[in-house]
Amino acid sequence: MFGGIAARKFGYGKVSLRQRIALGHPMCEVAIYFTKHSEENGDVYEDLPITPSYGNPFNWEEETIHMLNQELRRSDEMIETLLAELEELRK
C-alpha cells in the first residue's frame, strides 16, 4: 500500500519492512523512500497509473469499480492473514 501511494504521487516508491510484530519483533518499523535509494533492500514500485485517470468516482466505469473491489478484497485477505499470524505467535 505504501509503495503504491508513493509511486502514484512521486513516480517512485521503495518500501522496506525493517521490523514486523508478526515475525517476533517488538514493533513494526517501515521505511518508505520516494527517490531511488540503494543502501537498503525493499520492494520497488515505479510509475504506477492513477486509476481512474479523471478521479471522479461518480464517473468511474463499472470495470474500474470492479477492479477497486478486487484490490480491497486482496487487502482484506492480507490483513486476515497477518491477524492469523499474530494469533499463532500468541500461542
mmCIF file of C-alpha atoms in Angstrom:
data_model
loop_
_atom_site.group_PDB
_atom_site.id
_atom_site.type_symbol
_atom_site.label_atom_id
_atom_site.label_comp_id
_atom_site.label_asym_id
_atom_site.label_seq_id
_atom_site.Cartn_x
_atom_site.Cartn_y
_atom_site.Cartn_z
ATOM 1 C CA MET A 1 0.000 0.000 0.000
ATOM 2 C CA PHE A 2 2.731 2.481 0.993
ATOM 3 C CA GLY A 3 4.754 1.820 -2.159
ATOM 4 C CA GLY A 4 1.712 2.208 -4.391
ATOM 5 C CA ILE A 5 0.813 5.557 -2.852
ATOM 6 C CA ALA A 6 4.384 6.815 -3.165
ATOM 7 C CA ALA A 7 4.714 5.641 -6.780
ATOM 8 C CA ARG A 8 1.450 7.269 -7.787
ATOM 9 C CA LYS A 9 2.368 10.563 -6.134
ATOM 10 C CA PHE A 10 6.129 10.753 -6.832
ATOM 11 C CA GLY A 11 6.669 8.197 -9.626
ATOM 12 C CA TYR A 12 8.792 6.008 -7.335
ATOM 13 C CA GLY A 13 8.412 4.247 -4.034
ATOM 14 C CA LYS A 14 10.594 1.757 -2.192
ATOM 15 C CA VAL A 15 9.329 0.056 0.953
ATOM 16 C CA SER A 16 11.495 -1.762 3.457
ATOM 17 C CA LEU A 17 9.786 -3.670 6.258
ATOM 18 C CA ARG A 18 12.552 -3.380 8.838
ATOM 19 C CA GLN A 19 10.681 -4.930 11.753
ATOM 20 C CA ARG A 20 7.404 -6.826 11.958
ATOM 21 C CA ILE A 21 5.467 -7.913 15.004
ATOM 22 C CA ALA A 22 4.298 -10.941 13.017
ATOM 23 C CA LEU A 23 7.934 -12.083 12.842
ATOM 24 C CA GLY A 24 8.530 -11.643 16.564
ATOM 25 C CA HIS A 25 9.874 -8.097 16.630
ATOM 26 C CA PRO A 26 8.655 -5.853 19.462
ATOM 27 C CA MET A 27 7.152 -3.366 16.974
ATOM 28 C CA CYS A 28 6.651 -2.672 13.287
ATOM 29 C CA GLU A 29 9.134 -0.405 11.515
ATOM 30 C CA VAL A 30 8.652 0.576 7.887
ATOM 31 C CA ALA A 31 10.959 2.745 5.757
ATOM 32 C CA ILE A 32 9.481 4.408 2.676
ATOM 33 C CA TYR A 33 11.749 6.037 0.098
ATOM 34 C CA PHE A 34 10.431 8.456 -2.517
ATOM 35 C CA THR A 35 13.653 8.554 -4.548
ATOM 36 C CA LYS A 36 15.961 5.741 -5.624
ATOM 37 C CA HIS A 37 17.848 4.547 -2.582
ATOM 38 C CA SER A 38 20.206 1.606 -2.980
ATOM 39 C CA GLU A 39 21.502 1.279 0.579
ATOM 40 C CA GLU A 40 18.549 -0.738 1.798
ATOM 41 C CA ASN A 41 16.671 -3.671 0.296
ATOM 42 C CA GLY A 42 12.970 -3.329 -0.268
ATOM 43 C CA ASP A 43 10.085 -3.639 -2.689
ATOM 44 C CA VAL A 44 10.226 -1.076 -5.503
ATOM 45 C CA TYR A 45 7.142 0.493 -7.091
ATOM 46 C CA GLU A 46 7.561 2.727 -10.137
ATOM 47 C CA ASP A 47 5.278 4.757 -12.394
ATOM 48 C CA LEU A 48 2.013 3.149 -11.325
ATOM 49 C CA PRO A 49 -1.045 4.532 -13.096
ATOM 50 C CA ILE A 50 -3.587 6.583 -11.208
ATOM 51 C CA THR A 51 -6.936 4.874 -11.632
ATOM 52 C CA PRO A 52 -9.264 6.221 -12.834
ATOM 53 C CA SER A 53 -7.485 8.951 -14.749
ATOM 54 C CA TYR A 54 -10.150 11.575 -14.032
ATOM 55 C CA GLY A 55 -10.516 10.748 -10.336
ATOM 56 C CA ASN A 56 -14.254 11.444 -10.018
ATOM 57 C CA PRO A 57 -15.857 8.302 -8.535
ATOM 58 C CA PHE A 58 -19.238 9.283 -9.990
ATOM 59 C CA ASN A 59 -17.747 8.940 -13.485
ATOM 60 C CA TRP A 60 -15.989 5.629 -12.896
ATOM 61 C CA GLU A 61 -16.804 2.822 -15.241
ATOM 62 C CA GLU A 62 -18.122 -0.457 -13.878
ATOM 63 C CA GLU A 63 -14.835 -2.163 -14.766
ATOM 64 C CA THR A 64 -12.913 0.305 -12.598
ATOM 65 C CA ILE A 65 -15.265 -0.196 -9.659
ATOM 66 C CA HIS A 66 -14.897 -3.970 -10.042
ATOM 67 C CA MET A 67 -11.086 -3.634 -10.123
ATOM 68 C CA LEU A 68 -11.084 -1.500 -6.966
ATOM 69 C CA ASN A 69 -13.322 -4.032 -5.256
ATOM 70 C CA GLN A 70 -10.833 -6.785 -6.114
ATOM 71 C CA GLU A 71 -7.971 -4.721 -4.669
ATOM 72 C CA LEU A 72 -9.915 -4.107 -1.465
ATOM 73 C CA ARG A 73 -10.678 -7.820 -1.207
ATOM 74 C CA ARG A 74 -6.954 -8.622 -1.564
ATOM 75 C CA SER A 75 -6.149 -6.071 1.143
ATOM 76 C CA ASP A 76 -8.723 -7.656 3.431
ATOM 77 C CA GLU A 77 -7.251 -11.093 2.805
ATOM 78 C CA MET A 78 -3.756 -9.804 3.574
ATOM 79 C CA ILE A 79 -4.937 -8.282 6.860
ATOM 80 C CA GLU A 80 -6.721 -11.506 7.794
ATOM 81 C CA THR A 81 -3.510 -13.443 7.104
ATOM 82 C CA LEU A 82 -1.491 -11.046 9.255
ATOM 83 C CA LEU A 83 -4.021 -11.353 12.081
ATOM 84 C CA ALA A 84 -3.841 -15.138 11.861
ATOM 85 C CA GLU A 85 -0.042 -14.956 12.085
ATOM 86 C CA LEU A 86 -0.328 -12.751 15.166
ATOM 87 C CA GLU A 87 -2.708 -15.206 16.778
ATOM 88 C CA GLU A 88 -0.229 -18.033 16.094
ATOM 89 C CA LEU A 89 2.549 -16.027 17.731
ATOM 90 C CA ARG A 90 0.415 -15.539 20.833
ATOM 91 C CA LYS A 91 0.233 -19.307 21.389
#
